[in-house]
Amino acid sequence: MKRRRRLKKPVKYFLIFLIFVFFFAGLKNLTDYDDGKDAITSVKTDIQNSKPRYENITIADNLPLKKKLKLLKKYDDRIGNILQNYNRYPKLLLQMLTRNLNMLDFVLEYPQNKGKVFAHDVGNIKKGKIPLLLQWDHRWGYAEYGDCCIGTDGCGPTALSMVIVGLTGDTSITPYVVARFAQKNGYCPKSTGTSWSLMTEGAQSFGIQSREIALSESTIFQALKSHHPIICSMRKGDFTTSGHFIVLTGIEDGKIRVNDSNSTEKSNQLWEYERLEYQIKNLWEYSI
């Protein structure tokens, strides 16, 4: 009968050590996963500082919506999930997606997050600096507003939120807070978009001063040099196919810096006054 060979003690201890290492490594992987209610915000809170993932993608606007989505699928296979569940998404939201593929993550999660709000403040900001907030930010974009949600119709409340937060430093005045105020006080009539009066009397309800100003280069540059942001109502052009609100935040190299709640790409550009002038329908200057 053969005698069983015993492992030498050093080898035995080494094997025990390896078992403990693998056990605790696996345990750490399990505990690293968090599926709590803040899972979305923990990933998405820095969206306003992110750079565009998709740039210079253009699809002919006169094509049928499904055709546009099929063409865009070559840029990201996940659009196939949208096509398979096409009726679960508002047409307006999908139209916006075909013009801005950076919205894809937001759109994909719309069916399960419709109507939900995931944050009560906009995060850390520096008072006196107008932050870039996106209307389709996961933190507030799914909340109902206008004909659909803040993500599609909330450019007005988001623009005003940027101004209020930047001037006052009050990070609790999120686009959702402004949108809810607008709805309760008649500044968002159904199917007509955000009323211009939100930008004047509505804004003053949040403790800031607002006045309508003339459309001229000298007036705009003087306001911005005084650190007074300007909200502009825009007609069809670089920023919209129908109507939109943007914020003019400052002057850099003789050009205008813009916060566009629908586009990080456009917000990362500097704009000549002459390029903006013919697109501006009305504008308001803000201060405290």
Tab-separated table of C-alpha atoms in Angstrom:
chain	number	residue	atom	x	y	z
A	1	MET	CA	0.000	0.000	0.000
A	2	LYS	CA	1.393	3.398	-1.071
A	3	ARG	CA	1.727	6.080	1.522
A	4	ARG	CA	0.097	9.418	0.664
A	5	ARG	CA	2.607	12.195	0.313
A	6	ARG	CA	2.000	15.078	2.631
A	7	LEU	CA	2.363	18.612	1.353
A	8	LYS	CA	5.252	20.424	2.823
A	9	LYS	CA	4.141	23.175	5.222
A	10	PRO	CA	5.346	26.138	3.091
A	11	VAL	CA	3.406	24.843	0.078
A	12	LYS	CA	0.332	24.184	2.201
A	13	TYR	CA	0.336	27.713	3.665
A	14	PHE	CA	0.839	29.230	0.242
A	15	LEU	CA	-2.224	27.410	-1.130
A	16	ILE	CA	-4.327	28.587	1.825
A	17	PHE	CA	-3.149	32.143	1.189
A	18	LEU	CA	-4.213	31.962	-2.488
A	19	ILE	CA	-7.662	30.688	-1.498
A	20	PHE	CA	-8.177	33.690	0.808
A	21	VAL	CA	-6.973	36.121	-1.869
A	22	PHE	CA	-9.436	34.810	-4.477
A	23	PHE	CA	-12.276	34.689	-1.937
A	24	PHE	CA	-11.939	38.310	-0.850
A	25	ALA	CA	-11.439	39.511	-4.435
A	26	GLY	CA	-14.738	37.907	-5.421
A	27	LEU	CA	-16.441	39.380	-2.361
A	28	LYS	CA	-15.248	42.875	-3.317
A	29	ASN	CA	-16.670	42.491	-6.830
A	30	LEU	CA	-20.049	41.647	-5.332
A	31	THR	CA	-20.083	44.599	-2.952
A	32	ASP	CA	-18.970	47.072	-5.644
A	33	TYR	CA	-22.312	46.743	-7.443
A	34	ASP	CA	-24.962	49.224	-6.303
A	35	ASP	CA	-28.469	49.074	-7.700
A	36	GLY	CA	-29.985	51.579	-5.289
A	37	LYS	CA	-32.226	54.522	-6.177
A	38	ASP	CA	-29.211	56.781	-6.764
A	39	ALA	CA	-27.629	54.466	-9.350
A	40	ILE	CA	-28.523	56.778	-12.226
A	41	THR	CA	-27.386	59.996	-10.575
A	42	SER	CA	-24.093	58.484	-9.430
A	43	VAL	CA	-23.175	57.974	-13.077
A	44	LYS	CA	-24.881	60.951	-14.674
A	45	THR	CA	-24.279	63.955	-12.363
A	46	ASP	CA	-21.368	65.243	-14.429
A	47	ILE	CA	-23.216	65.162	-17.746
A	48	GLN	CA	-23.066	68.944	-18.156
A	49	ASN	CA	-19.269	68.795	-18.141
A	50	SER	CA	-18.920	65.927	-20.580
A	51	LYS	CA	-17.671	66.315	-24.130
A	52	PRO	CA	-19.851	65.200	-27.045
A	53	ARG	CA	-19.469	61.535	-27.874
A	54	TYR	CA	-20.902	61.880	-31.375
A	55	GLU	CA	-20.006	64.874	-33.524
A	56	ASN	CA	-20.780	65.986	-37.073
A	57	ILE	CA	-23.439	63.343	-37.710
A	58	THR	CA	-26.120	64.665	-40.031
A	59	ILE	CA	-29.206	62.915	-41.364
A	60	ALA	CA	-31.530	64.479	-43.946
A	61	ASP	CA	-34.453	65.945	-41.999
A	62	ASN	CA	-37.066	65.111	-44.662
A	63	LEU	CA	-36.654	61.341	-44.270
A	64	PRO	CA	-39.248	59.249	-42.368
A	65	LEU	CA	-38.392	58.896	-38.691
A	66	LYS	CA	-37.789	55.125	-38.774
A	67	LYS	CA	-35.523	55.523	-41.800
A	68	LYS	CA	-33.442	58.078	-39.889
A	69	LEU	CA	-33.092	55.715	-36.941
A	70	LYS	CA	-32.042	52.843	-39.181
A	71	LEU	CA	-29.350	55.033	-40.742
A	72	LEU	CA	-28.102	56.043	-37.303
A	73	LYS	CA	-27.925	52.426	-36.157
A	74	LYS	CA	-24.551	52.089	-37.880
A	75	TYR	CA	-23.147	54.557	-35.329
A	76	ASP	CA	-24.547	52.680	-32.330
A	77	ASP	CA	-26.167	49.239	-32.345
A	78	ARG	CA	-28.314	50.115	-29.318
A	79	ILE	CA	-30.643	52.046	-31.620
A	80	GLY	CA	-31.850	48.592	-32.637
A	81	ASN	CA	-33.449	48.329	-29.166
A	82	ILE	CA	-35.405	51.503	-29.860
A	83	LEU	CA	-36.595	50.235	-33.236
A	84	GLN	CA	-37.766	46.990	-31.619
A	85	ASN	CA	-39.769	48.956	-29.023
A	86	TYR	CA	-40.634	51.876	-31.263
A	87	ASN	CA	-44.122	52.564	-29.856
A	88	ARG	CA	-42.799	53.015	-26.304
A	89	TYR	CA	-41.034	56.267	-27.227
A	90	PRO	CA	-42.613	59.669	-27.944
A	91	LYS	CA	-42.082	60.695	-31.573
A	92	LEU	CA	-40.795	64.106	-30.478
A	93	LEU	CA	-38.093	62.470	-28.371
A	94	LEU	CA	-36.991	60.254	-31.265
A	95	GLN	CA	-36.907	63.219	-33.637
A	96	MET	CA	-34.574	65.003	-31.227
A	97	LEU	CA	-32.399	61.897	-31.030
A	98	THR	CA	-31.939	61.859	-34.810
A	99	ARG	CA	-30.500	65.395	-34.563
A	100	ASN	CA	-28.413	64.724	-31.463
A	101	LEU	CA	-27.133	61.196	-30.943
A	102	ASN	CA	-25.541	62.228	-27.643
A	103	MET	CA	-29.064	61.866	-26.197
A	104	LEU	CA	-29.031	58.111	-26.800
A	105	ASP	CA	-28.450	57.002	-23.197
A	106	PHE	CA	-31.246	59.296	-22.028
A	107	VAL	CA	-33.659	58.052	-24.701
A	108	LEU	CA	-32.937	54.373	-24.085
A	109	GLU	CA	-33.948	54.727	-20.430
A	110	TYR	CA	-37.087	56.787	-21.101
A	111	PRO	CA	-39.698	53.966	-20.852
A	112	GLN	CA	-38.674	52.921	-17.329
A	113	ASN	CA	-37.934	56.444	-16.053
A	114	LYS	CA	-40.830	58.443	-17.515
A	115	GLY	CA	-42.065	60.993	-14.972
A	116	LYS	CA	-39.256	60.368	-12.475
A	117	VAL	CA	-36.887	62.918	-10.927
A	118	PHE	CA	-33.538	61.797	-9.570
A	119	ALA	CA	-31.989	64.911	-8.008
A	120	HIS	CA	-32.927	67.866	-5.832
A	121	ASP	CA	-29.997	70.092	-6.761
A	122	VAL	CA	-27.718	70.715	-9.735
A	123	GLY	CA	-24.501	69.713	-7.964
A	124	ASN	CA	-21.460	71.807	-7.119
A	125	ILE	CA	-21.281	75.142	-8.935
A	126	LYS	CA	-19.377	78.382	-8.407
A	127	LYS	CA	-21.579	81.393	-7.701
A	128	GLY	CA	-21.154	83.987	-10.426
A	129	LYS	CA	-20.453	81.411	-13.135
A	130	ILE	CA	-23.403	80.296	-15.265
A	131	PRO	CA	-23.336	76.468	-15.363
A	132	LEU	CA	-24.210	74.450	-18.440
A	133	LEU	CA	-27.268	72.338	-17.641
A	134	LEU	CA	-28.798	69.979	-20.185
A	135	GLN	CA	-32.550	69.592	-20.473
A	136	TRP	CA	-32.060	65.868	-21.195
A	137	ASP	CA	-29.952	65.282	-18.103
A	138	HIS	CA	-31.110	62.066	-16.405
A	139	ARG	CA	-31.528	63.926	-13.111
A	140	TRP	CA	-34.616	65.894	-14.251
A	141	GLY	CA	-35.157	65.295	-17.979
A	142	TYR	CA	-37.823	62.585	-17.562
A	143	ALA	CA	-40.192	64.829	-15.562
A	144	GLU	CA	-43.378	65.778	-17.419
A	145	TYR	CA	-43.436	69.211	-19.070
A	146	GLY	CA	-45.183	70.672	-22.090
A	147	ASP	CA	-46.235	68.039	-24.600
A	148	CYS	CA	-43.790	65.437	-23.281
A	149	CYS	CA	-41.013	66.025	-20.774
A	150	ILE	CA	-38.266	68.447	-19.775
A	151	GLY	CA	-35.897	66.504	-22.016
A	152	THR	CA	-37.875	67.520	-25.111
A	153	ASP	CA	-39.728	70.729	-24.154
A	154	GLY	CA	-37.822	72.103	-21.183
A	155	CYS	CA	-35.286	74.430	-22.809
A	156	GLY	CA	-36.990	77.469	-21.236
A	157	PRO	CA	-36.971	76.243	-17.617
A	158	THR	CA	-33.464	74.857	-18.077
A	159	ALA	CA	-32.151	78.169	-19.423
A	160	LEU	CA	-33.727	80.074	-16.539
A	161	SER	CA	-32.418	77.521	-14.027
A	162	MET	CA	-28.865	78.084	-15.319
A	163	VAL	CA	-29.227	81.840	-14.802
A	164	ILE	CA	-30.796	81.596	-11.333
A	165	VAL	CA	-28.275	79.064	-10.048
A	166	GLY	CA	-25.325	80.951	-11.490
A	167	LEU	CA	-26.359	84.362	-10.153
A	168	THR	CA	-27.627	83.290	-6.712
A	169	GLY	CA	-25.583	80.162	-5.996
A	170	ASP	CA	-28.812	78.368	-4.976
A	171	THR	CA	-28.270	74.872	-6.384
A	172	SER	CA	-31.778	73.727	-5.407
A	173	ILE	CA	-33.385	75.643	-8.304
A	174	THR	CA	-33.107	72.812	-10.807
A	175	PRO	CA	-34.781	72.777	-14.240
A	176	TYR	CA	-37.457	70.593	-12.626
A	177	VAL	CA	-38.167	73.220	-9.952
A	178	VAL	CA	-38.508	75.950	-12.605
A	179	ALA	CA	-40.625	73.693	-14.848
A	180	ARG	CA	-42.994	72.867	-12.004
A	181	PHE	CA	-43.273	76.576	-11.160
A	182	ALA	CA	-44.017	77.373	-14.814
A	183	GLN	CA	-46.756	74.760	-15.005
A	184	LYS	CA	-48.403	75.864	-11.754
A	185	ASN	CA	-48.402	79.523	-12.744
A	186	GLY	CA	-49.573	79.308	-16.350
A	187	TYR	CA	-46.222	79.911	-18.057
A	188	CYS	CA	-46.455	76.690	-20.064
A	189	PRO	CA	-49.726	76.586	-22.044
A	190	LYS	CA	-50.338	73.206	-23.674
A	191	SER	CA	-48.848	72.835	-27.158
A	192	THR	CA	-47.479	76.393	-27.274
A	193	GLY	CA	-44.213	75.975	-25.374
A	194	THR	CA	-42.806	78.123	-22.604
A	195	SER	CA	-44.246	81.637	-22.391
A	196	TRP	CA	-41.877	84.603	-22.705
A	197	SER	CA	-43.380	85.994	-19.497
A	198	LEU	CA	-41.562	83.251	-17.566
A	199	MET	CA	-38.344	85.049	-18.505
A	200	THR	CA	-39.512	88.329	-16.920
A	201	GLU	CA	-42.117	88.186	-14.160
A	202	GLY	CA	-41.474	84.472	-13.620
A	203	ALA	CA	-37.745	85.027	-13.174
A	204	GLN	CA	-38.347	87.780	-10.609
A	205	SER	CA	-40.206	85.274	-8.434
A	206	PHE	CA	-36.829	83.603	-7.883
A	207	GLY	CA	-35.172	86.767	-6.614
A	208	ILE	CA	-33.350	87.968	-9.720
A	209	GLN	CA	-33.834	91.071	-11.850
A	210	SER	CA	-34.886	90.697	-15.481
A	211	ARG	CA	-35.380	93.178	-18.296
A	212	GLU	CA	-36.038	92.894	-22.004
A	213	ILE	CA	-33.208	94.443	-24.009
A	214	ALA	CA	-32.629	95.608	-27.564
A	215	LEU	CA	-31.038	93.330	-30.110
A	216	SER	CA	-27.756	95.119	-30.758
A	217	GLU	CA	-24.115	94.148	-30.532
A	218	SER	CA	-23.224	97.001	-28.175
A	219	THR	CA	-26.112	96.214	-25.783
A	220	ILE	CA	-25.294	92.511	-25.649
A	221	PHE	CA	-21.544	93.026	-25.192
A	222	GLN	CA	-22.085	95.629	-22.463
A	223	ALA	CA	-24.395	93.266	-20.532
A	224	LEU	CA	-22.021	90.331	-20.795
A	225	LYS	CA	-19.003	92.449	-19.820
A	226	SER	CA	-20.996	93.411	-16.700
A	227	HIS	CA	-21.411	89.667	-15.942
A	228	HIS	CA	-25.124	89.821	-16.696
A	229	PRO	CA	-26.227	86.658	-18.539
A	230	ILE	CA	-28.767	86.925	-21.357
A	231	ILE	CA	-31.493	84.452	-22.302
A	232	CYS	CA	-32.423	84.467	-25.995
A	233	SER	CA	-35.516	83.094	-27.680
A	234	MET	CA	-34.267	81.618	-30.956
A	235	ARG	CA	-35.886	81.084	-34.328
A	236	LYS	CA	-34.952	78.387	-36.849
A	237	GLY	CA	-31.206	78.225	-37.453
A	238	ASP	CA	-28.137	76.725	-35.825
A	239	PHE	CA	-29.898	75.815	-32.574
A	240	THR	CA	-33.389	74.709	-33.537
A	241	THR	CA	-35.770	73.752	-36.307
A	242	SER	CA	-38.694	75.538	-34.615
A	243	GLY	CA	-38.092	77.422	-31.352
A	244	HIS	CA	-35.543	77.288	-28.535
A	245	PHE	CA	-34.045	79.200	-25.579
A	246	ILE	CA	-30.295	79.577	-25.089
A	247	VAL	CA	-28.144	81.526	-22.603
A	248	LEU	CA	-25.380	83.948	-23.559
A	249	THR	CA	-22.859	83.730	-20.730
A	250	GLY	CA	-19.802	85.808	-21.630
A	251	ILE	CA	-17.254	87.191	-24.088
A	252	GLU	CA	-14.088	85.368	-25.107
A	253	ASP	CA	-11.688	86.441	-27.871
A	254	GLY	CA	-14.272	88.927	-29.114
A	255	LYS	CA	-16.881	86.183	-29.543
A	256	ILE	CA	-19.901	85.102	-27.496
A	257	ARG	CA	-19.971	82.028	-25.307
A	258	VAL	CA	-23.308	80.190	-25.360
A	259	ASN	CA	-24.939	77.663	-23.042
A	260	ASP	CA	-27.290	75.537	-25.150
A	261	SER	CA	-29.329	73.172	-22.962
A	262	ASN	CA	-29.721	70.790	-25.892
A	263	SER	CA	-26.120	70.546	-27.096
A	264	THR	CA	-22.730	70.241	-25.429
A	265	GLU	CA	-21.213	70.524	-28.903
A	266	LYS	CA	-22.701	73.979	-29.589
A	267	SER	CA	-21.951	75.052	-26.029
A	268	ASN	CA	-18.273	74.277	-26.558
A	269	GLN	CA	-18.088	76.733	-29.487
A	270	LEU	CA	-17.569	80.493	-29.561
A	271	TRP	CA	-20.052	82.438	-31.693
A	272	GLU	CA	-19.735	85.590	-33.771
A	273	TYR	CA	-22.437	88.166	-32.998
A	274	GLU	CA	-23.317	88.349	-36.700
A	275	ARG	CA	-24.009	84.598	-36.753
A	276	LEU	CA	-26.406	84.830	-33.797
A	277	GLU	CA	-28.130	88.113	-34.636
A	278	TYR	CA	-30.523	86.962	-37.355
A	279	GLN	CA	-31.586	83.948	-35.266
A	280	ILE	CA	-32.598	85.858	-32.118
A	281	LYS	CA	-36.315	86.652	-31.715
A	282	ASN	CA	-36.169	88.232	-28.266
A	283	LEU	CA	-33.724	88.534	-25.363
A	284	TRP	CA	-33.601	89.337	-21.636
A	285	GLU	CA	-30.766	90.508	-19.390
A	286	TYR	CA	-30.417	89.243	-15.794
A	287	SER	CA	-28.764	90.501	-12.623
A	288	ILE	CA	-29.180	90.375	-8.851
